[in-house]
mmCIF file of C-alpha atoms in Angstrom:
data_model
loop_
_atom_site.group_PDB
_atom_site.id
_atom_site.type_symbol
_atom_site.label_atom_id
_atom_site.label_comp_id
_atom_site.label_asym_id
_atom_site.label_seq_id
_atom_site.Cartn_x
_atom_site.Cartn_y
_atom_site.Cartn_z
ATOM 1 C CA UNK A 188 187.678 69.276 -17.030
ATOM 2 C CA UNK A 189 188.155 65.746 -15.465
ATOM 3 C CA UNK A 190 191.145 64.794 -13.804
ATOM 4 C CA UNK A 191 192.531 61.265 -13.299
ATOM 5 C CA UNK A 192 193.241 59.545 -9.797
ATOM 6 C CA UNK A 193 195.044 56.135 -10.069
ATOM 7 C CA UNK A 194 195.473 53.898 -7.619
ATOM 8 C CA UNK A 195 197.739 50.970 -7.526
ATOM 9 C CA UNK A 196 199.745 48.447 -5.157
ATOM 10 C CA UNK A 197 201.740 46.541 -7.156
ATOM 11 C CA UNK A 198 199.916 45.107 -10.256
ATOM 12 C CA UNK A 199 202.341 44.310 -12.614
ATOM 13 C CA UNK A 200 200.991 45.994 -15.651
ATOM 14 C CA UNK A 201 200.388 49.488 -13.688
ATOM 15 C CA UNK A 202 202.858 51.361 -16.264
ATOM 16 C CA UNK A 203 200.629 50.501 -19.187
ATOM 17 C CA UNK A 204 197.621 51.657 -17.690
ATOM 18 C CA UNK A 205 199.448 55.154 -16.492
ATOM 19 C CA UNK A 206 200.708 55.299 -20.018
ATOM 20 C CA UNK A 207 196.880 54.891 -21.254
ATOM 21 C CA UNK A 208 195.715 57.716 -18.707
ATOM 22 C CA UNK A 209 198.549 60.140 -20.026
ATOM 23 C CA UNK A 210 198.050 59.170 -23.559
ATOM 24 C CA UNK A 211 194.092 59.747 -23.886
ATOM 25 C CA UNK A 212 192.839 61.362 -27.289
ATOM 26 C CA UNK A 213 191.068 63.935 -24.752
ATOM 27 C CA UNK A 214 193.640 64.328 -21.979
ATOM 28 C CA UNK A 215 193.122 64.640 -18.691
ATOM 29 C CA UNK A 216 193.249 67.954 -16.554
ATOM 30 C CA UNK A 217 195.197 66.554 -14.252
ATOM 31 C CA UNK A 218 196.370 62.869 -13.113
ATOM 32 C CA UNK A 219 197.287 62.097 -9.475
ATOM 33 C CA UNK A 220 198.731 58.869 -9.026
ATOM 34 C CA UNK A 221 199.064 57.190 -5.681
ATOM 35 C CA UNK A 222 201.271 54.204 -5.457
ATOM 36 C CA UNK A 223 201.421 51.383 -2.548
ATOM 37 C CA UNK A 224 199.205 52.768 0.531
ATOM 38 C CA UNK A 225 196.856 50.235 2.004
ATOM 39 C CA UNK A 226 194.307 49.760 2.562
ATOM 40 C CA UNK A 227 192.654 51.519 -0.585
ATOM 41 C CA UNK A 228 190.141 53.738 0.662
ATOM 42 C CA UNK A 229 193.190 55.602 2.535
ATOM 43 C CA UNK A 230 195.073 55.782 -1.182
ATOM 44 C CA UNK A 231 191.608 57.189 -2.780
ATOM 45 C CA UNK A 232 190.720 59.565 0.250
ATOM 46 C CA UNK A 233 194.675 60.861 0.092
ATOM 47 C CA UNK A 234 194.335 61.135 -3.356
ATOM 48 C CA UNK A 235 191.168 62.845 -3.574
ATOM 49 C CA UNK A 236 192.519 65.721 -1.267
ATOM 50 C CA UNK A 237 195.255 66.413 -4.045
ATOM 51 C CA UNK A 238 192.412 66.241 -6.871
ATOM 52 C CA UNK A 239 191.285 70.005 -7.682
ATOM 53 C CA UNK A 240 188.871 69.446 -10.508
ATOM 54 C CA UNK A 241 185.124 69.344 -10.382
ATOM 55 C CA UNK A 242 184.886 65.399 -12.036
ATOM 56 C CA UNK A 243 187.558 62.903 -10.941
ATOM 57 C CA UNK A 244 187.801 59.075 -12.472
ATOM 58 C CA UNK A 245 189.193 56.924 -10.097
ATOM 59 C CA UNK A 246 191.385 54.467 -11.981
ATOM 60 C CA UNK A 247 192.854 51.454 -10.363
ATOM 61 C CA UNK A 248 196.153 50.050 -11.397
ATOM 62 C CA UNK A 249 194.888 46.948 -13.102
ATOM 63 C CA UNK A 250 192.765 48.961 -15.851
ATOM 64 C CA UNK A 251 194.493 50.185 -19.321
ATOM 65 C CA UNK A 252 191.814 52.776 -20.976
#
């Protein structure tokens, strides 16, 4: 399966996009969702240690699927 990993700091239309993720005709496994840690690559690396599948998409918090 492929699990979800958003990251986001603030864009205003970050609920719609988490909506997307959660509302995919194929779900996700899983969805981790970090929210305001800067720089980015600390949010992703954080995130990525919660993340147990084999295939992660990293999402940021400006895209709607």
């Amino acid at each position: 399966m492929i699990g979800a990993l958003i990251v986001s700091a603030g864009e205003p239309q970050v609920e719609k996009g988490v909506a997307a993720v959660r509302n995919q005709t194929v779900p996700f496994s899983s969805v981790v969702h970090m929210v305001d840690i800067v720089p980015e690559h600390k949010a992703f690396n954080n995130g990525m240690k919660l993340c147990r599948d084999e295939w992660v998409m990293k999402i940021d918090g400006d895209m709607i699927l």
